[in-house]
Amino acid sequence: MLVANKSDGERLSLGERWEKNDLIEIRLREKFHCPECGEEVVMKLGSKKIWHFSHLAGGSCQFEYDRESEYHLSGKLKLYNWLKRQGINPKLEHFDQQMKQKPDIAFEFQNKKYAIEFQCSVIPAEIFEKRTQTYFDHGVIPIWVAAESLIKRKTNHVASINNFLYLFIRRPGDSWNIPAFCPITDQFINLHGAIPITSRKTITNFEVQSLNQLSVEELLNPTEKPFAFLKTWQTENQRLKSRYLTSPRAWQNPFLKELYRNHLSLLTLPSEIGLPVHSSPNIETPSFIWQTYLYLDVFRQYQKGDIIYYSRIRSAFDKRLRRREIKLRILPVAGQRDHWYALAEYVFLLTKVSYLERIDSGTVKVLREIIIPNSIDEQIIAEANFFTKYQNEITESIFQ
């Protein structure tokens, strides 16, 4: 940790500018204590590691800050000094007695309170969620900044984002964003947008900036960066479907078995099934699976001219949820929206691609049948034509 209390209770922060000789002199005449547990800590002023405080051997502090890596100490110190250079008065490792939490950095900007947590290692989701909710309950906006080492970039627009990293995702305005930082290169990485393909693989737009080029406004309210994603979406979904079919345990897959019972093939599903929507990060199950369930349970039951009540669609989705055939994500930083938005957006998109017509807020009308291709070749051609015809509508469903 970088902050400790002196014997008189005054804070001493190693995040400020100090001469080593001055600190050595202070260390000779003072004892230091952990701001949380009150146990004695030692000031360490080595030449290889960042100056910091450490608990004595055998200490029982529940916060366990001694486990902080050099990477973590360096990262939060650089973010702290970056805020100071912008005229902000941040507090480093300030323990809040009301919240009983100590954010890495706390600050106020434009009459709002913020807490930055620079997270370098995986912690239990329950702890992440509890700390996040505590911030919200006390009127503090949490910004979890991931260590760049947690980001696994696959291609220009594809990253591997596991469930832990999805906990970081936020939605300033109405755009998805995951912020990350590397204290080694002083680079800030913004992942703009999130279009999940699988539970991990996600299409996103990487933006890399020097920390000195980034403003606090850009951190708090990053601008949405629309990008071309449809080709990547089509390619990655075809790969995913092929992997499902070639898996050694494909014959045991409940989803594939249900397709077989309904005389459907994964590789000839119609283009209306498996479409990206803005709120899909709320759903862990791949889009082509949960949308296939809606087709089986609802849409194929209706003919051209029939009326479908939205409550019927929602009920079918909810039933699959209860049977655990659709899994959701927990997104504690992202706010109040949930998976029902993704469902509503999908139904709305089906009106934009001329399958449904909106009658009112709870009713749609079927305009045409969904055609099941007779072969893989036919499906490839139909999908190419579909995405060409409706590329603007599909793009608008992501970048609202």
Coordinates of C-alpha atoms in Angstrom, one line a residue:
M1 CA 0.0 0.0 0.0
L2 CA 1.1 3.6 -0.6
V3 CA -0.6 5.3 2.3
A4 CA -0.3 4.8 6.1
N5 CA -1.1 6.7 9.3
K6 CA 1.5 8.1 11.5
S7 CA 1.2 7.7 15.3
D8 CA -0.8 10.9 15.6
G9 CA -3.3 9.7 13.0
E10 CA -2.0 11.9 10.2
R11 CA -1.8 10.3 6.8
L12 CA 1.4 9.9 4.9
S13 CA 1.2 9.2 1.2
L14 CA 4.2 7.9 -0.7
G15 CA 2.3 8.9 -3.8
E16 CA 3.5 12.5 -3.3
R17 CA 6.9 13.8 -4.2
W18 CA 9.4 13.0 -1.5
E19 CA 13.2 13.0 -1.2
K20 CA 14.4 9.7 0.0
N21 CA 16.5 11.2 2.8
D22 CA 13.4 13.0 4.1
L23 CA 11.5 9.8 4.3
I24 CA 14.4 8.0 6.0
E25 CA 14.4 10.7 8.6
I26 CA 10.7 10.4 9.2
R27 CA 11.0 6.6 9.4
L28 CA 13.5 6.9 12.1
R29 CA 11.3 8.8 14.4
E30 CA 7.8 7.6 13.5
K31 CA 5.8 4.4 13.6
F32 CA 3.2 3.8 10.9
H33 CA -0.1 2.0 11.0
C34 CA -2.5 0.5 8.5
P35 CA -5.5 2.9 8.0
E36 CA -7.9 -0.1 8.0
C37 CA -6.8 -2.6 10.7
G38 CA -4.6 -0.3 12.8
E39 CA -1.7 -2.8 12.8
E40 CA 1.9 -1.6 12.5
V41 CA 3.3 -1.4 9.0
V42 CA 6.9 -0.8 7.8
M43 CA 7.9 1.9 5.2
K44 CA 10.0 0.2 2.5
L45 CA 12.3 2.5 0.5
G46 CA 14.2 0.0 -1.8
S47 CA 15.8 0.8 -5.1
K48 CA 14.1 -1.9 -7.1
K49 CA 10.5 -1.6 -6.1
I50 CA 8.1 1.3 -5.7
W51 CA 8.3 2.7 -2.2
H52 CA 5.4 1.3 -0.2
F53 CA 4.2 0.2 3.3
S54 CA 4.1 -3.4 4.3
H55 CA 2.5 -5.2 7.2
L56 CA 4.8 -7.0 9.7
A57 CA 5.1 -10.7 9.3
G58 CA 2.2 -12.5 10.9
G59 CA -0.2 -9.6 10.5
S60 CA -3.9 -10.3 10.2
C61 CA -5.2 -7.4 8.1
Q62 CA -8.2 -8.6 6.2
F63 CA -7.5 -6.3 3.3
E64 CA -4.2 -8.0 2.4
Y65 CA -2.8 -5.1 0.5
D66 CA 0.7 -6.6 1.0
R67 CA -0.2 -8.9 -1.9
E68 CA -0.2 -5.9 -4.3
S69 CA 2.2 -6.4 -7.2
E70 CA 4.7 -3.9 -8.4
Y71 CA 2.5 -3.7 -11.5
H72 CA -0.6 -2.7 -9.4
L73 CA 1.3 -0.2 -7.3
S74 CA 2.8 1.4 -10.4
G75 CA -0.5 1.5 -12.2
K76 CA -2.6 3.3 -9.5
L77 CA 0.3 5.7 -8.8
K78 CA 0.4 6.7 -12.4
L79 CA -3.3 7.1 -12.7
Y80 CA -3.3 9.2 -9.5
N81 CA -0.6 11.5 -10.9
W82 CA -2.4 11.7 -14.2
L83 CA -5.5 13.0 -12.5
K84 CA -3.4 15.6 -10.5
R85 CA -1.9 16.9 -13.7
Q86 CA -5.4 17.7 -15.0
G87 CA -6.2 19.9 -12.0
I88 CA -8.2 17.3 -10.1
N89 CA -7.6 16.7 -6.4
P90 CA -7.7 12.9 -6.1
K91 CA -7.3 10.9 -2.9
L92 CA -5.0 7.9 -3.0
E93 CA -6.1 4.9 -1.0
H94 CA -8.5 6.8 1.1
F95 CA -10.4 4.5 3.4
D96 CA -14.0 5.6 3.6
Q97 CA -15.4 5.0 7.1
Q98 CA -19.0 4.9 5.9
M99 CA -18.5 2.5 3.0
K100 CA -15.8 0.6 4.8
Q101 CA -14.0 0.5 1.5
K102 CA -10.7 1.9 0.2
P103 CA -10.8 2.7 -3.6
D104 CA -7.4 2.9 -5.2
I105 CA -8.3 6.5 -6.2
A106 CA -11.2 8.7 -5.2
F107 CA -12.1 12.0 -6.7
E108 CA -14.8 14.5 -7.6
F109 CA -15.5 15.9 -11.0
Q110 CA -18.3 18.2 -12.1
N111 CA -20.2 17.6 -8.8
K112 CA -20.0 13.8 -9.1
K113 CA -18.1 11.4 -7.0
Y114 CA -15.9 8.7 -8.6
A115 CA -13.8 5.7 -7.5
I116 CA -11.2 4.2 -9.7
E117 CA -10.2 0.6 -9.0
F118 CA -7.2 -0.6 -10.9
Q119 CA -7.7 -4.4 -10.9
C120 CA -4.8 -6.6 -11.9
S121 CA -5.9 -10.0 -10.7
V122 CA -9.0 -12.1 -10.7
I123 CA -11.2 -11.8 -7.5
P124 CA -14.4 -13.6 -6.7
A125 CA -17.4 -12.1 -8.6
E126 CA -19.3 -11.8 -5.3
I127 CA -16.6 -9.5 -3.9
F128 CA -16.6 -7.4 -7.1
E129 CA -20.3 -7.1 -7.1
K130 CA -20.5 -6.2 -3.4
R131 CA -17.9 -3.5 -3.7
T132 CA -19.5 -2.1 -6.8
Q133 CA -23.0 -2.0 -5.2
T134 CA -21.5 -0.3 -2.1
Y135 CA -20.2 2.5 -4.2
F136 CA -23.5 3.0 -5.9
D137 CA -25.4 2.9 -2.6
H138 CA -23.2 5.8 -1.4
G139 CA -23.6 7.9 -4.5
V140 CA -20.1 7.0 -5.9
I141 CA -19.7 6.0 -9.6
P142 CA -17.2 3.1 -9.8
I143 CA -14.8 2.8 -12.7
W144 CA -13.0 -0.5 -12.7
V145 CA -9.9 -0.3 -14.9
A146 CA -8.6 -3.6 -15.9
A147 CA -4.9 -4.4 -16.2
E148 CA -3.9 -4.6 -19.8
S149 CA -2.6 -8.1 -19.1
L150 CA -6.2 -9.3 -18.6
I151 CA -7.1 -8.3 -22.1
K152 CA -6.6 -11.2 -24.6
R153 CA -6.7 -9.8 -28.1
K154 CA -7.4 -12.3 -30.8
T155 CA -7.7 -10.2 -34.0
N156 CA -8.1 -6.5 -34.9
H157 CA -11.7 -6.6 -33.7
V158 CA -12.0 -9.7 -31.6
A159 CA -11.0 -10.2 -27.9
S160 CA -11.4 -13.0 -25.5
I161 CA -13.4 -11.5 -22.6
N162 CA -14.2 -14.0 -19.8
N163 CA -17.0 -13.6 -17.3
F164 CA -14.6 -11.8 -14.8
L165 CA -13.7 -9.2 -17.4
Y166 CA -17.3 -8.7 -18.3
L167 CA -17.8 -7.5 -14.7
F168 CA -15.8 -4.3 -15.7
I169 CA -18.1 -3.4 -18.6
R170 CA -19.9 -0.1 -18.2
R171 CA -22.4 1.8 -20.3
P172 CA -21.7 5.6 -20.1
G173 CA -24.4 7.2 -22.2
D174 CA -25.6 4.2 -24.1
S175 CA -22.4 2.6 -25.4
W176 CA -20.5 -0.3 -23.9
N177 CA -17.0 0.2 -22.7
I178 CA -14.2 -1.6 -20.9
P179 CA -11.2 0.6 -19.8
A180 CA -7.8 -0.9 -19.3
F181 CA -4.3 0.4 -18.5
C182 CA -0.7 -0.8 -18.8
P183 CA 1.7 1.0 -16.4
I184 CA 4.7 -0.5 -18.3
T185 CA 3.9 1.2 -21.6
D186 CA 1.8 4.0 -20.1
Q187 CA -0.9 3.1 -22.6
F188 CA -4.6 3.4 -21.9
I189 CA -6.8 0.8 -23.8
N190 CA -10.5 1.4 -24.4
L191 CA -12.6 -1.4 -25.7
H192 CA -15.5 0.4 -27.4
G193 CA -18.6 -1.7 -28.0
A194 CA -19.2 -5.4 -27.1
I195 CA -20.8 -7.8 -29.5
P196 CA -20.6 -11.3 -28.0
I197 CA -20.1 -14.3 -30.2
T198 CA -19.6 -16.9 -27.5
S199 CA -19.4 -16.7 -23.7
R200 CA -15.9 -15.4 -24.2
K201 CA -15.2 -14.3 -27.7
T202 CA -16.4 -10.8 -28.3
I203 CA -16.2 -8.3 -31.2
T204 CA -15.0 -4.9 -30.0
N205 CA -13.2 -1.8 -31.2
F206 CA -9.7 -1.3 -29.6
E207 CA -8.5 2.2 -29.0
V208 CA -5.0 2.6 -27.6
Q209 CA -3.8 6.0 -26.4
S210 CA -0.9 7.3 -24.4
L211 CA -2.0 8.1 -20.9
N212 CA -0.8 11.7 -21.5
Q213 CA -3.1 12.0 -24.5
L214 CA -6.2 10.9 -22.5
S215 CA -8.4 13.4 -20.7
V216 CA -10.5 12.7 -17.7
E217 CA -13.6 13.5 -19.8
E218 CA -12.6 10.7 -22.2
L219 CA -12.3 8.3 -19.3
L220 CA -15.6 9.2 -17.7
N221 CA -17.6 9.6 -20.9
P222 CA -15.8 7.8 -23.8
T223 CA -17.2 8.6 -27.2
E224 CA -18.8 5.6 -29.0
K225 CA -16.6 4.5 -31.9
P226 CA -18.7 2.8 -34.6
F227 CA -16.8 0.3 -36.7
A228 CA -17.5 -2.3 -39.5
F229 CA -18.3 -5.6 -37.8
L230 CA -20.7 -7.5 -40.0
K231 CA -18.1 -9.5 -41.9
T232 CA -16.4 -10.5 -38.7
W233 CA -19.8 -11.4 -37.1
Q234 CA -20.7 -13.6 -40.0
T235 CA -17.3 -15.3 -40.2
E236 CA -17.0 -15.9 -36.4
N237 CA -20.5 -17.3 -36.2
Q238 CA -19.9 -19.8 -39.0
R239 CA -16.7 -20.9 -37.2
L240 CA -18.6 -21.3 -34.0
K241 CA -21.3 -23.4 -35.6
S242 CA -18.7 -25.6 -37.3
R243 CA -17.0 -26.1 -33.9
Y244 CA -20.3 -27.1 -32.3
L245 CA -20.8 -29.8 -35.0
T246 CA -17.2 -31.1 -35.0
S247 CA -17.0 -31.3 -31.2
P248 CA -16.3 -34.9 -29.9
R249 CA -19.4 -34.5 -27.7
A250 CA -21.7 -33.0 -30.3
W251 CA -24.0 -35.9 -30.1
Q252 CA -24.6 -35.1 -26.4
N253 CA -25.2 -31.4 -27.0
P254 CA -28.9 -30.7 -25.9
F255 CA -29.2 -27.8 -28.3
L256 CA -28.1 -29.8 -31.3
K257 CA -30.3 -32.7 -30.2
E258 CA -33.3 -30.3 -30.1
L259 CA -32.5 -29.1 -33.6
Y260 CA -32.4 -32.7 -34.8
R261 CA -35.7 -33.5 -33.2
N262 CA -37.2 -30.5 -35.0
H263 CA -35.6 -31.5 -38.4
L264 CA -33.3 -28.5 -38.4
S265 CA -29.6 -28.2 -39.2
L266 CA -27.3 -25.8 -37.4
L267 CA -25.6 -24.8 -40.8
T268 CA -28.9 -24.1 -42.5
L269 CA -30.6 -21.9 -39.9
P270 CA -32.3 -18.9 -41.6
S271 CA -30.6 -15.5 -41.5
E272 CA -33.2 -14.0 -39.1
I273 CA -31.8 -16.3 -36.4
G274 CA -28.5 -15.2 -34.8
L275 CA -28.6 -11.5 -35.2
P276 CA -26.5 -9.1 -33.1
V277 CA -28.3 -6.6 -30.8
H278 CA -27.0 -3.8 -28.7
S279 CA -27.9 -5.3 -25.3
S280 CA -26.6 -8.8 -26.0
P281 CA -23.8 -8.6 -23.4
N282 CA -26.5 -9.2 -20.9
I283 CA -26.9 -12.7 -22.3
E284 CA -24.1 -15.2 -22.0
T285 CA -25.7 -17.8 -24.4
P286 CA -24.7 -17.2 -28.0
S287 CA -27.2 -15.2 -30.0
F288 CA -27.9 -18.0 -32.6
I289 CA -28.9 -20.3 -29.7
W290 CA -31.3 -18.1 -27.8
Q291 CA -32.9 -16.8 -31.0
T292 CA -33.3 -20.4 -32.3
Y293 CA -35.3 -21.2 -29.1
L294 CA -37.5 -18.2 -29.8
Y295 CA -38.1 -19.5 -33.4
L296 CA -38.9 -23.0 -32.1
D297 CA -41.1 -21.8 -29.3
V298 CA -42.9 -18.9 -30.9
F299 CA -42.2 -17.7 -34.4
R300 CA -42.6 -20.9 -36.3
Q301 CA -46.1 -21.4 -34.7
Y302 CA -47.4 -18.3 -36.6
Q303 CA -48.2 -17.7 -40.2
K304 CA -48.3 -14.6 -42.4
G305 CA -50.9 -12.1 -41.0
D306 CA -51.0 -13.6 -37.5
I307 CA -50.7 -11.4 -34.4
I308 CA -48.1 -12.2 -31.8
Y309 CA -48.2 -10.7 -28.3
Y310 CA -44.9 -9.6 -26.9
S311 CA -45.9 -11.3 -23.6
R312 CA -45.9 -14.6 -25.5
I313 CA -42.3 -14.0 -26.7
R314 CA -41.2 -12.9 -23.3
S315 CA -42.8 -15.9 -21.6
A316 CA -41.0 -18.3 -24.0
F317 CA -37.7 -16.7 -23.2
D318 CA -38.3 -16.8 -19.5
K319 CA -39.2 -20.5 -19.7
R320 CA -35.9 -21.3 -21.3
L321 CA -34.2 -19.2 -18.6
R322 CA -35.8 -21.2 -15.8
R323 CA -34.7 -24.4 -17.5
R324 CA -31.2 -23.0 -17.6
E325 CA -31.0 -23.4 -21.4
I326 CA -30.3 -19.7 -21.6
K327 CA -27.7 -18.2 -19.3
L328 CA -27.3 -14.5 -18.4
R329 CA -24.4 -12.4 -17.4
I330 CA -24.0 -10.3 -14.3
L331 CA -22.9 -6.8 -15.3
P332 CA -22.7 -4.9 -11.9
V333 CA -21.2 -1.7 -13.3
A334 CA -23.4 -1.3 -16.3
G335 CA -26.5 0.0 -14.5
Q336 CA -30.2 -0.9 -14.6
R337 CA -30.7 -2.4 -18.0
D338 CA -31.0 -6.1 -18.3
H339 CA -31.6 -9.0 -20.7
W340 CA -35.1 -8.0 -21.4
Y341 CA -33.7 -5.1 -23.4
A342 CA -31.8 -7.5 -25.6
L343 CA -35.1 -9.4 -26.2
A344 CA -37.0 -6.3 -27.1
E345 CA -34.2 -5.1 -29.4
Y346 CA -34.3 -8.4 -31.3
V347 CA -38.0 -8.2 -31.8
F348 CA -37.6 -4.6 -32.9
L349 CA -34.8 -5.6 -35.4
L350 CA -37.2 -8.3 -36.8
T351 CA -39.5 -5.4 -37.7
K352 CA -36.6 -3.6 -39.4
V353 CA -35.8 -6.6 -41.6
S354 CA -39.5 -6.9 -42.6
Y355 CA -40.4 -10.1 -40.8
L356 CA -42.7 -8.4 -38.2
E357 CA -44.7 -5.2 -38.1
R358 CA -45.2 -3.3 -34.9
I359 CA -48.9 -2.8 -34.1
D360 CA -48.4 -1.3 -30.7
S361 CA -46.1 -1.6 -27.7
G362 CA -47.2 -5.1 -26.9
T363 CA -48.2 -6.5 -30.3
V364 CA -46.6 -7.4 -33.6
K365 CA -47.9 -8.8 -36.9
V366 CA -46.2 -11.5 -39.0
L367 CA -45.4 -10.0 -42.5
R368 CA -43.8 -13.1 -44.1
E369 CA -42.6 -16.6 -43.4
I370 CA -39.1 -17.4 -42.3
I371 CA -37.6 -19.6 -45.0
I372 CA -35.4 -22.5 -44.0
P373 CA -32.7 -23.1 -46.6
N374 CA -32.6 -26.5 -48.2
S375 CA -28.8 -26.7 -48.3
I376 CA -25.6 -25.1 -46.9
D377 CA -24.9 -23.5 -50.2
E378 CA -28.4 -22.0 -50.3
Q379 CA -28.0 -20.8 -46.7
I380 CA -24.7 -19.1 -47.6
I381 CA -26.2 -17.2 -50.5
A382 CA -29.4 -16.3 -48.6
E383 CA -27.3 -14.9 -45.6
A384 CA -25.0 -12.9 -47.9
N385 CA -28.1 -11.3 -49.6
F386 CA -29.8 -10.7 -46.2
F387 CA -26.8 -9.0 -44.6
T388 CA -26.2 -6.9 -47.8
K389 CA -29.9 -5.8 -47.9
Y390 CA -30.2 -5.0 -44.2
Q391 CA -26.7 -4.0 -43.2
N392 CA -27.8 -0.5 -42.2
E393 CA -30.6 -1.8 -40.1
I394 CA -28.4 -4.4 -38.3
T395 CA -25.6 -1.8 -37.8
E396 CA -28.1 0.6 -36.3
S397 CA -29.2 -2.1 -33.9
I398 CA -25.7 -2.1 -32.4
F399 CA -24.8 1.6 -32.6
Q400 CA -28.0 3.1 -31.3

